[in-house]
PDB file of C-alpha atoms in Angstrom:
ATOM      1  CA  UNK A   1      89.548  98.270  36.245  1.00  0.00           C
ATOM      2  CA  UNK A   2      91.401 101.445  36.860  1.00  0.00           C
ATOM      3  CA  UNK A   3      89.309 105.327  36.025  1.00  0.00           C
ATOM      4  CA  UNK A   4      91.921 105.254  32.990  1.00  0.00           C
ATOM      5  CA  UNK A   5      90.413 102.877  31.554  1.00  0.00           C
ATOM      6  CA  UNK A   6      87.858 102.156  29.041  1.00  0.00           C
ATOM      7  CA  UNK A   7      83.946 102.162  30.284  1.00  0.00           C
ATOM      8  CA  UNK A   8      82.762  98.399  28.717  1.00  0.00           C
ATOM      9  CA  UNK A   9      79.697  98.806  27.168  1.00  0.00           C
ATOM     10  CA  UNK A  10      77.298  96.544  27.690  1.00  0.00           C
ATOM     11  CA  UNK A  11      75.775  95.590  24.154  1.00  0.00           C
ATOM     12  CA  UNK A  12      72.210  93.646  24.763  1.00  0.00           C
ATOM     13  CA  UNK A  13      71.491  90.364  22.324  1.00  0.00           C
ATOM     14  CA  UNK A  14      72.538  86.731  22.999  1.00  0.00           C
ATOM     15  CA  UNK A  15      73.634  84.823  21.436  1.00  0.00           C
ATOM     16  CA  UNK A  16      76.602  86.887  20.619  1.00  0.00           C
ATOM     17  CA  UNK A  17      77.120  86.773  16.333  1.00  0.00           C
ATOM     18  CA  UNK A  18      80.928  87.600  14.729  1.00  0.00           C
ATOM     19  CA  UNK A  19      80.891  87.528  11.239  1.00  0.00           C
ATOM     20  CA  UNK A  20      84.085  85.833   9.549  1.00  0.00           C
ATOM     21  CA  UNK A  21      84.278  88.310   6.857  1.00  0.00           C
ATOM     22  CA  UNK A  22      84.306  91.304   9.108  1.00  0.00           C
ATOM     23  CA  UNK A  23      87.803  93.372   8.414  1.00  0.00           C
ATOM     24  CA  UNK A  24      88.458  94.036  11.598  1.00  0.00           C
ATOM     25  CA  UNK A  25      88.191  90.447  14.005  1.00  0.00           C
ATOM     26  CA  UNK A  26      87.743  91.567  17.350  1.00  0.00           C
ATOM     27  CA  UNK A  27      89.679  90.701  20.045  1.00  0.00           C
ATOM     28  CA  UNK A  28      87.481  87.711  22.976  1.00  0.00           C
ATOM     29  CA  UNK A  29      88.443  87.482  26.461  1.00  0.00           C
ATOM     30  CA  UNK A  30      86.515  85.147  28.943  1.00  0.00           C
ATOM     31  CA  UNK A  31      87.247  83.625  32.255  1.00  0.00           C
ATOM     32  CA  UNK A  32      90.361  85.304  32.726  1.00  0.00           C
ATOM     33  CA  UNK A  33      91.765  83.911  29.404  1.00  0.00           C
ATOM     34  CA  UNK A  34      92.089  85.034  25.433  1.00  0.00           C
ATOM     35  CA  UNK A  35      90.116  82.420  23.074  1.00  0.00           C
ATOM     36  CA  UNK A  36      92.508  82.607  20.001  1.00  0.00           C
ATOM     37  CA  UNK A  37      90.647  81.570  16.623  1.00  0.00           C
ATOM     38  CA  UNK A  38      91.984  80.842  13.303  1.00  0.00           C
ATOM     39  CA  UNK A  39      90.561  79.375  10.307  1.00  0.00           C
ATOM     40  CA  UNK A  40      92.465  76.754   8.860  1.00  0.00           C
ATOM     41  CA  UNK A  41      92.321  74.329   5.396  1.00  0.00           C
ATOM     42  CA  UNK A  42      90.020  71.206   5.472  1.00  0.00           C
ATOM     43  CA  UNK A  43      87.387  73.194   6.337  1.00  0.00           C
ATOM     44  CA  UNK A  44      88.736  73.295  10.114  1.00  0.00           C
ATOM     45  CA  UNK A  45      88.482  75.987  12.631  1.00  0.00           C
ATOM     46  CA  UNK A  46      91.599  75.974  15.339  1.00  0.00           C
ATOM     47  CA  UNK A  47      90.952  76.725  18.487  1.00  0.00           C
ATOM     48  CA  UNK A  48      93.408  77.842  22.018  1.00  0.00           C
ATOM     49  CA  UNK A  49      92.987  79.481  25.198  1.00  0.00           C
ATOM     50  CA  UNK A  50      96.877  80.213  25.100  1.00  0.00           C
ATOM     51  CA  UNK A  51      98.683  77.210  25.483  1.00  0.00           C
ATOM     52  CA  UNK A  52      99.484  73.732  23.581  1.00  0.00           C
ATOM     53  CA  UNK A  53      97.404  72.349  26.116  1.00  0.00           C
ATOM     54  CA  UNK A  54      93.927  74.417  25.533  1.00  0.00           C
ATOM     55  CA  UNK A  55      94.810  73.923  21.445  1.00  0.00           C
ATOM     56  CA  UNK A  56      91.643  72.413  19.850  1.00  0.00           C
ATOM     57  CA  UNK A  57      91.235  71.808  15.814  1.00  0.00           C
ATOM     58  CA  UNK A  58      87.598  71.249  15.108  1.00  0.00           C
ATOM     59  CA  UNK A  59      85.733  70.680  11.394  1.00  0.00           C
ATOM     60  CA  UNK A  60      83.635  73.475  10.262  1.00  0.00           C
ATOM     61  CA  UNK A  61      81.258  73.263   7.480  1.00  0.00           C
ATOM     62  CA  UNK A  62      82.376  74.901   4.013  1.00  0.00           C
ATOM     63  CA  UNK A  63      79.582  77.490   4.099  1.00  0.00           C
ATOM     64  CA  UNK A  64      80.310  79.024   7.524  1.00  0.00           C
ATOM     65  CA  UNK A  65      79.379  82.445   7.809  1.00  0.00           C
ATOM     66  CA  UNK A  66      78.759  83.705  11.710  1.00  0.00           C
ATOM     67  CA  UNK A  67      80.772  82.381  14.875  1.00  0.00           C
ATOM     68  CA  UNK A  68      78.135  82.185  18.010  1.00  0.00           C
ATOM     69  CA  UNK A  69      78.095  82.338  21.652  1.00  0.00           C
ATOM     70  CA  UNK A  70      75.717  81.248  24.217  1.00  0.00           C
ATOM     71  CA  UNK A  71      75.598  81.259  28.085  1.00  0.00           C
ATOM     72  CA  UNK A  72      74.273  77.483  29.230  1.00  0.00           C
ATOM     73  CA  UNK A  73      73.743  75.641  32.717  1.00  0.00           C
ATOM     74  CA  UNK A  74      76.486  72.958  31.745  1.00  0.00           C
ATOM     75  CA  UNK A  75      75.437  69.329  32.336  1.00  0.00           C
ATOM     76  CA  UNK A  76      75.579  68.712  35.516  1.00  0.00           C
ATOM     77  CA  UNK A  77      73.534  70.102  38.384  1.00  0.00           C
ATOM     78  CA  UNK A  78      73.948  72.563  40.463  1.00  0.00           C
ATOM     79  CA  UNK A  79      74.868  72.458  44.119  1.00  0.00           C
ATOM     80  CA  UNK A  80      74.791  75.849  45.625  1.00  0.00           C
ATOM     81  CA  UNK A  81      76.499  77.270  48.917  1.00  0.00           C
ATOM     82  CA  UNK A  82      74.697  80.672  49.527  1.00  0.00           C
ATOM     83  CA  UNK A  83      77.135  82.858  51.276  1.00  0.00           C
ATOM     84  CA  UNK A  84      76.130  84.376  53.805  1.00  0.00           C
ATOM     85  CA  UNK A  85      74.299  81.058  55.078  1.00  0.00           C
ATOM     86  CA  UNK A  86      70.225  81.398  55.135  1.00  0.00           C
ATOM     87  CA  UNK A  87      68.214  81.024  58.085  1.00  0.00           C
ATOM     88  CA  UNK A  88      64.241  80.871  57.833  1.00  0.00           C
ATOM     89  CA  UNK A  89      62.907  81.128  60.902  1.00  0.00           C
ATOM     90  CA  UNK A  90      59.385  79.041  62.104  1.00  0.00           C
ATOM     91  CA  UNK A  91      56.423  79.478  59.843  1.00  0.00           C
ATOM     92  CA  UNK A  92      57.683  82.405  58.149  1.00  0.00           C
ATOM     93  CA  UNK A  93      58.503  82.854  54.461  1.00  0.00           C
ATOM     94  CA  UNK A  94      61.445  85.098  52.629  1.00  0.00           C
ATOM     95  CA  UNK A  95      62.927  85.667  49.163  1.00  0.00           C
ATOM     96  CA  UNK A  96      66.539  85.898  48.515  1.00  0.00           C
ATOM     97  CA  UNK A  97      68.447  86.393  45.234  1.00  0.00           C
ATOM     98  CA  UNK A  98      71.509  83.799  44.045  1.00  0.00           C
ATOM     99  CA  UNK A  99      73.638  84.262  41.980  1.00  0.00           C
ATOM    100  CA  UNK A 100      74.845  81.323  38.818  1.00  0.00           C
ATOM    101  CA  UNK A 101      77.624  81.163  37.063  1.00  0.00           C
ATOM    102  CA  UNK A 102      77.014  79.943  33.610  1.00  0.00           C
ATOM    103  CA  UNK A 103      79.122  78.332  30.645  1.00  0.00           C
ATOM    104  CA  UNK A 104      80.150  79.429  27.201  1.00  0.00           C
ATOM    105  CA  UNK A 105      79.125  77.512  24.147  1.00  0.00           C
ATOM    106  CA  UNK A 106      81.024  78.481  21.022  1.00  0.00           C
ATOM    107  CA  UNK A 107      78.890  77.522  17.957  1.00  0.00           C
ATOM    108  CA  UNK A 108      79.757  77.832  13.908  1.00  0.00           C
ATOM    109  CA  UNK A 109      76.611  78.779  12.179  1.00  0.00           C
ATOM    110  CA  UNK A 110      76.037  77.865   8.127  1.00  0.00           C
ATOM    111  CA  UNK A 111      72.837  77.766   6.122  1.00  0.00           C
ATOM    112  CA  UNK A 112      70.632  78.852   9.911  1.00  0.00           C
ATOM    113  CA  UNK A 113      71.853  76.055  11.349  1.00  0.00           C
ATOM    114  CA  UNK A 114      74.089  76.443  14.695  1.00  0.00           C
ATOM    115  CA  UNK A 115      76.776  73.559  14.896  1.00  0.00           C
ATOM    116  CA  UNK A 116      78.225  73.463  18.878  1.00  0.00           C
ATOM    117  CA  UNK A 117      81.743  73.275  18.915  1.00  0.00           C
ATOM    118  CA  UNK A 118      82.656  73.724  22.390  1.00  0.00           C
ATOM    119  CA  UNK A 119      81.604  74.571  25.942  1.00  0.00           C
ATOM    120  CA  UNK A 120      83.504  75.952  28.449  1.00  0.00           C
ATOM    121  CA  UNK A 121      82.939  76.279  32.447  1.00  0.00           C
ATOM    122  CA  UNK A 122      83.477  78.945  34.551  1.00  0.00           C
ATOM    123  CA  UNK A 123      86.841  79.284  36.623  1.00  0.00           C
ATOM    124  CA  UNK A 124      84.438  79.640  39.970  1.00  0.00           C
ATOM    125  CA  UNK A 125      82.932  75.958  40.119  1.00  0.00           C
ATOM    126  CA  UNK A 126      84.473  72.957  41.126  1.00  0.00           C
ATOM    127  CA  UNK A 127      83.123  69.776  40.811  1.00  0.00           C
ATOM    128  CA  UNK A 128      81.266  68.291  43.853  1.00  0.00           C
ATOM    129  CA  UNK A 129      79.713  64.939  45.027  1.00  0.00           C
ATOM    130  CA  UNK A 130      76.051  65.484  46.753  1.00  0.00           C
ATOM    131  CA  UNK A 131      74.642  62.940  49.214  1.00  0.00           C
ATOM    132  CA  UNK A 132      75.857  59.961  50.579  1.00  0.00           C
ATOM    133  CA  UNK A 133      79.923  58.706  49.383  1.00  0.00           C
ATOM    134  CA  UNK A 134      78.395  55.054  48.055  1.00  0.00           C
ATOM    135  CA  UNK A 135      75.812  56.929  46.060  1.00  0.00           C
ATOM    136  CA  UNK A 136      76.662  60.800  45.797  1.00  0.00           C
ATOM    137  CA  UNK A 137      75.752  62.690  42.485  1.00  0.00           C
ATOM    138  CA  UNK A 138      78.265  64.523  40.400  1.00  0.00           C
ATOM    139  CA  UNK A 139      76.905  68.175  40.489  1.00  0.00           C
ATOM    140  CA  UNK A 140      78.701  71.957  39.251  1.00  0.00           C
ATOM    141  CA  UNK A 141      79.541  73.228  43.015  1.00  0.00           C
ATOM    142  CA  UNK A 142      79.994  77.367  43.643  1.00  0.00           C
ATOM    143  CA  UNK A 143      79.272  79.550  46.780  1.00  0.00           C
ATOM    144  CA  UNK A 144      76.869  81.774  45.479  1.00  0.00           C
ATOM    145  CA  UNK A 145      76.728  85.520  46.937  1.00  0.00           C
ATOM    146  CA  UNK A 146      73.089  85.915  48.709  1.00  0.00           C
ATOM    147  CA  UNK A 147      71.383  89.030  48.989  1.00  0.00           C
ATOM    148  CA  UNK A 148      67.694  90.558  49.553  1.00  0.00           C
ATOM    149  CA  UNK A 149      67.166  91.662  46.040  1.00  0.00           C
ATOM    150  CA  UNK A 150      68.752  92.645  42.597  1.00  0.00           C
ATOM    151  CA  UNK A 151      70.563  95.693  43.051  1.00  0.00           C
ATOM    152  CA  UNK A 152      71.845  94.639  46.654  1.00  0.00           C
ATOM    153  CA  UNK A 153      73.335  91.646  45.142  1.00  0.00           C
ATOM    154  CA  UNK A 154      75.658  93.972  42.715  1.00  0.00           C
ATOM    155  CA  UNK A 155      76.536  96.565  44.338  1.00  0.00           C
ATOM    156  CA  UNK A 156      77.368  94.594  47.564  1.00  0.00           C
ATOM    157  CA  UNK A 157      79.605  91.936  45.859  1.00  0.00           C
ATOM    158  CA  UNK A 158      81.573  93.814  42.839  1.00  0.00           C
ATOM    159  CA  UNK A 159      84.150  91.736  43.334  1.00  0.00           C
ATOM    160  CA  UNK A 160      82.490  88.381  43.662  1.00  0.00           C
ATOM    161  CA  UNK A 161      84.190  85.670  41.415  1.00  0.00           C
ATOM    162  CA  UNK A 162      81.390  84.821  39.769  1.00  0.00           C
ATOM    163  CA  UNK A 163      79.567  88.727  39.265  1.00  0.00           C
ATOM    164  CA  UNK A 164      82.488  89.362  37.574  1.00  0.00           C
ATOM    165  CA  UNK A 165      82.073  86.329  35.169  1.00  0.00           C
ATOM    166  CA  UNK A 166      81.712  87.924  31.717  1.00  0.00           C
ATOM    167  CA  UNK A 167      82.452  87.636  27.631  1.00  0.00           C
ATOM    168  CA  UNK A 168      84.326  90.861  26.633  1.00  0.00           C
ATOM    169  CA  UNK A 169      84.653  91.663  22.568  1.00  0.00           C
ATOM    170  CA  UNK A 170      87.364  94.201  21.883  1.00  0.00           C
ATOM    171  CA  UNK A 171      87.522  95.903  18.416  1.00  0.00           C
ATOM    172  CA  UNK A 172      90.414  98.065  17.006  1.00  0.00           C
ATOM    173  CA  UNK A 173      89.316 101.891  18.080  1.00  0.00           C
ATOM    174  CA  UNK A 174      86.435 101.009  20.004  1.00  0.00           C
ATOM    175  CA  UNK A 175      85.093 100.314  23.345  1.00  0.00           C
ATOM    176  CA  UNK A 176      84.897  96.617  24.605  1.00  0.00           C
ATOM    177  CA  UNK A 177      81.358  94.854  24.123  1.00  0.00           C
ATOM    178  CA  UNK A 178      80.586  93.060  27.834  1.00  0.00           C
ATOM    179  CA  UNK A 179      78.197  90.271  28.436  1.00  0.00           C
ATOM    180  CA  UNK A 180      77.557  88.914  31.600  1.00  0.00           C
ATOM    181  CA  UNK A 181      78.412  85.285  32.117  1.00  0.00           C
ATOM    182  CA  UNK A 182      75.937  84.780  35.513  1.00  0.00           C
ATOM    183  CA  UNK A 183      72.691  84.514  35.877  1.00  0.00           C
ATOM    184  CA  UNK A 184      70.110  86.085  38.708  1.00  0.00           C
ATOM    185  CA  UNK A 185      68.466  83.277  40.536  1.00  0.00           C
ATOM    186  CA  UNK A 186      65.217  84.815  42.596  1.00  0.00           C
ATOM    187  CA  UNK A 187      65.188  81.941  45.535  1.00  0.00           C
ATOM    188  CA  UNK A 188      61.712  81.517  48.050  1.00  0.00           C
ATOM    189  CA  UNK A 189      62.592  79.753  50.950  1.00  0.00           C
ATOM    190  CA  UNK A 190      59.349  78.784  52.794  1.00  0.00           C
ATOM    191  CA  UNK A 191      59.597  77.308  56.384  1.00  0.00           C
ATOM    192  CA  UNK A 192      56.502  74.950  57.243  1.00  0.00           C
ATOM    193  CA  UNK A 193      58.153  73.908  60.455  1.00  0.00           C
ATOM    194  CA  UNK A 194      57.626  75.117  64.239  1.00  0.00           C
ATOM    195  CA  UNK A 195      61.433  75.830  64.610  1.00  0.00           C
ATOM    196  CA  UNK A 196      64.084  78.465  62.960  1.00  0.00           C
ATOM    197  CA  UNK A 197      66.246  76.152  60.389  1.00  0.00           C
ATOM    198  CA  UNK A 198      69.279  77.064  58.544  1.00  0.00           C
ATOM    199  CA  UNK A 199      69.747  76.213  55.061  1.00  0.00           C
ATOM    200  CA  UNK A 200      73.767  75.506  54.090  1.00  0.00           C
ATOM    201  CA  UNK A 201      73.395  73.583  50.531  1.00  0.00           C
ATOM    202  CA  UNK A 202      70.628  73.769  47.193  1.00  0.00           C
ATOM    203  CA  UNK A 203      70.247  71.180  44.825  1.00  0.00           C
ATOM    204  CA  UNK A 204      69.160  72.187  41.435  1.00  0.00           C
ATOM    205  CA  UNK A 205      68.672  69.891  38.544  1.00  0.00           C
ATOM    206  CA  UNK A 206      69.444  72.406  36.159  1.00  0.00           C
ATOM    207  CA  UNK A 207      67.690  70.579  32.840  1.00  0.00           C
ATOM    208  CA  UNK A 208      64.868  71.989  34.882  1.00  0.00           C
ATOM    209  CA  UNK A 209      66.203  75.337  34.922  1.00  0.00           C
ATOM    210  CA  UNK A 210      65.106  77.973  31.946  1.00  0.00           C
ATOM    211  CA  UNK A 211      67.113  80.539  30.837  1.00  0.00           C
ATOM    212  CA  UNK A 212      66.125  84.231  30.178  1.00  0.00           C
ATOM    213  CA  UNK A 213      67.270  87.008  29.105  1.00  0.00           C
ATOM    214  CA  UNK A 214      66.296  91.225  29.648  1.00  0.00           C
ATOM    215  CA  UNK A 215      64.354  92.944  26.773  1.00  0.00           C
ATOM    216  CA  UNK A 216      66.957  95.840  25.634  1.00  0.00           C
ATOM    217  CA  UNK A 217      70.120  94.447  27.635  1.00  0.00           C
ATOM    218  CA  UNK A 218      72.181  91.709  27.937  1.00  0.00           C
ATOM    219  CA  UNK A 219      71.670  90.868  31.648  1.00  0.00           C
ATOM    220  CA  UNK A 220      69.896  87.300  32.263  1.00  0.00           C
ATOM    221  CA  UNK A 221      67.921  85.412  35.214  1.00  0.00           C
ATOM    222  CA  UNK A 222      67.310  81.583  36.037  1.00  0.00           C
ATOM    223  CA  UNK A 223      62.758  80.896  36.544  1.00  0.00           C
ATOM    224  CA  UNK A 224      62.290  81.595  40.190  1.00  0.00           C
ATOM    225  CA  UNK A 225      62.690  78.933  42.594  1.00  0.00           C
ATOM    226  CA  UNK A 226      60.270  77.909  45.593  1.00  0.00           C
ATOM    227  CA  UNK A 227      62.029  76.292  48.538  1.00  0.00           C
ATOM    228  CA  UNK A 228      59.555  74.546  51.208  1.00  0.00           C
ATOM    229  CA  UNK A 229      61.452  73.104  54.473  1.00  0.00           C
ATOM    230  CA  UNK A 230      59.549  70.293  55.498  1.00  0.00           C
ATOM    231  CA  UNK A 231      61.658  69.472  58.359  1.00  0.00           C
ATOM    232  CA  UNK A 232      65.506  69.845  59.900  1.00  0.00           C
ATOM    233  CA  UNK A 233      66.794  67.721  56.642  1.00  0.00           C
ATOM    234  CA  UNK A 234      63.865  67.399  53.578  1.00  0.00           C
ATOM    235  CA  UNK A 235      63.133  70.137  51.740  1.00  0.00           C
ATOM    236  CA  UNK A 236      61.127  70.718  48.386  1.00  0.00           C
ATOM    237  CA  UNK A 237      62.051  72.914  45.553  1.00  0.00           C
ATOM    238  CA  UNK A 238      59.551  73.579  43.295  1.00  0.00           C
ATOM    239  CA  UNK A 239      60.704  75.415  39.698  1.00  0.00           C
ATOM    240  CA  UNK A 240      58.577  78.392  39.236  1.00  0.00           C
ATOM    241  CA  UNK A 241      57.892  81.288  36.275  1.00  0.00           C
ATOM    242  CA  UNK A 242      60.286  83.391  34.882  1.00  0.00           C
ATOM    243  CA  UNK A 243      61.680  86.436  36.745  1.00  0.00           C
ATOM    244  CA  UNK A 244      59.213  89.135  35.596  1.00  0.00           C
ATOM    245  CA  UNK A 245      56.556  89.910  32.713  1.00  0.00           C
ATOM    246  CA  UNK A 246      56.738  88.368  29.212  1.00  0.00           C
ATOM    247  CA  UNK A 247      56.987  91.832  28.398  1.00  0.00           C
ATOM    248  CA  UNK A 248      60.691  91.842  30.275  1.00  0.00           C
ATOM    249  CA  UNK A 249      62.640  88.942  29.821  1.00  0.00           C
ATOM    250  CA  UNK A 250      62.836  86.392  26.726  1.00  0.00           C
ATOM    251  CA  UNK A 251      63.513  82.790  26.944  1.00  0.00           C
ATOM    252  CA  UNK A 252      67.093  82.044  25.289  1.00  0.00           C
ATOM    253  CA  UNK A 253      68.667  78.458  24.835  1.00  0.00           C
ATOM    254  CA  UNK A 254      65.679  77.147  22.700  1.00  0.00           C
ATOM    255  CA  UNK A 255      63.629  76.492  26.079  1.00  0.00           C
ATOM    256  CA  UNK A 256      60.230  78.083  26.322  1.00  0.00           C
ATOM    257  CA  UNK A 257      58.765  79.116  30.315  1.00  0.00           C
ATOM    258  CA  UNK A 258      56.474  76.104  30.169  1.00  0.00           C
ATOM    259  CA  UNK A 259      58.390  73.735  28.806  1.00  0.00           C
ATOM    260  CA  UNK A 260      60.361  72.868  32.158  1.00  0.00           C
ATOM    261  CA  UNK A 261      60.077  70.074  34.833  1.00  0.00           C
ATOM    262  CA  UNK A 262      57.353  71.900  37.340  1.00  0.00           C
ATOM    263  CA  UNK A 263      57.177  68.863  39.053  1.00  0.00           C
ATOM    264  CA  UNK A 264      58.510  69.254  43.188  1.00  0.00           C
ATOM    265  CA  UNK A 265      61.014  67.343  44.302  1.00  0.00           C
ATOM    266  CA  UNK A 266      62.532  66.448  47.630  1.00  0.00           C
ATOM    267  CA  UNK A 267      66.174  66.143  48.480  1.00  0.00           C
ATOM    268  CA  UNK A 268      67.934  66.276  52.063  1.00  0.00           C
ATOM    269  CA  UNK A 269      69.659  69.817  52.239  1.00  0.00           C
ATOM    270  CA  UNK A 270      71.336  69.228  55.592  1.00  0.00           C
ATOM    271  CA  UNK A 271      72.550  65.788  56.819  1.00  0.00           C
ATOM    272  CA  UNK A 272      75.135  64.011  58.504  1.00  0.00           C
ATOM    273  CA  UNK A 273      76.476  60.599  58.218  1.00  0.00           C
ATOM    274  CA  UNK A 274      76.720  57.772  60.675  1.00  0.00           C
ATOM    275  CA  UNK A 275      80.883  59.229  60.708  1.00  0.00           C
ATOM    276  CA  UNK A 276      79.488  62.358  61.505  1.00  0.00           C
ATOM    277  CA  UNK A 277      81.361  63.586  58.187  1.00  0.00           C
ATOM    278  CA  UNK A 278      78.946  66.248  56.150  1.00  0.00           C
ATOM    279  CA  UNK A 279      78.912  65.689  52.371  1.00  0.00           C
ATOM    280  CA  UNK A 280      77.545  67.568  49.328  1.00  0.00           C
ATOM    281  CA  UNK A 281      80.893  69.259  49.142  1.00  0.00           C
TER     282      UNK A 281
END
């Protein structure tokens, strides 16, 4: 973005609502790509990101009235690569901020009810295998910037692929609308060993994961995280509350701060195999 310019504006409330009778349709941009809508007969809604390819025709109930969209973890889950790497060292304790790239749901909404149409990931994930090549786990795979706390983690990586993840709206004669597409993930990493360890992958089952989202702006956080090293391999990640006070973030995706897997869990976030090959790539 150039001084010339036009400031976004960041407008707070997800999901995001467009109306199909406003006059003026605004213009969406999203992972470095247009989403082109236009209603067709049938009922049917078609859908393209720009080429033949991305072209999607999807039925849409007669009484449609709002378009929606909504950040989500995606299905799989998440295997994180902080960058720079984390070191804990023995018997000592530290918190570090992540941050998630998240998805885009487009919904059609008629009579209160939301209908998903579509979901689309994030250009900055790939999809990676964790844990052993005869039994590995399909997971959403990113390097995640890693910094000490909020503000550090913005201003030092502006041009991060994944900070810059975001759902602009662009209107005829007016400023674009921009909602972050990533999500602050506060991470404690607790080392109950006698010796320093470094810590290279995370493992997060993200249907354990809540969603929130900051009273009076559109920025949103992940529930904190609790990280316990038990040794040079296991660790134990234990899915905490949300970021702050009731009173400063709100649940969104329909999942409420209790309702979540609290349960610990351990998985191996450093290994080698007997070819000396690393995986969880």
């Amino acid at each position: 973005m150039t001084d010339s310019d036009p400031t976004p504006t960041q407008t707070p409330g997800w999901p995001v609502r467009i109306a199909w009778d406003d006059e003026e349709f605004p213009e969406i941009f999203f992972f470095d790509k247009p989403l082109y809508l236009q209603r067709r007969a049938g009922p049917s809604l078609e859908l393209s990101r720009g080429t033949p390819e991305t072209t999607r025709l999807a039925a849409i109930p007669k009484t449609s009235d709002n378009l929606s969209f909504l950040p989500s973890f995606g299905d799989r889950p998440f295997l994180i690569f902080p960058r720079p790497l984390l070191i804990c060292p023995a018997g000592l304790r530290f918190s570090v901020d992540l941050a998630v790239p998240l998805y885009i749901q487009l919904s059609i909404e008629a009579e209160g009810k939301a209908h998903r149409l579509v979901e689309w990931a994030p250009n900055s994930v790939s999809r990676g295998a964790y844990g052993p090549v005869d039994n590995s786990q399909i997971c959403t795979s990113f390097s995640s910037p890693s910094a000490g706390d909020p503000a550090e983690l913005l201003n030092q990586n502006t041009d991060h692929p994944i900070v810059n993840l975001n759902l602009s709206l662009t209107s005829v004669d007016s400023e674009p609308m921009v909602y972050p597409c990533w999500a602050r993930l506060n991470l404690k990493v607790v080392n109950t060993t006698n010796e320093p360890l470094e810590i290279s992958k995370i493992m997060i089952p993200t249907a354990s994961l809540s969603l929130f989202q900051a009273v009076g702006s559109s920025a949103l956080a992940t529930n904190k995280i609790t990280m316990r090293l038990l040794g040079p391999q296991d660790a134990e990640l234990v899915l905490g509350d949300p970021p702050g006070g009731k009173k400063l973030w709100d649940p969104i995706l329909g999942r409420q701060p209790g309702a979540n897997d609290r349960r610990p869990y351990v998985f191996l976030y450093a290994y080698k195999t007997k070819t000396g090959l690393e995986h969880g790539f």
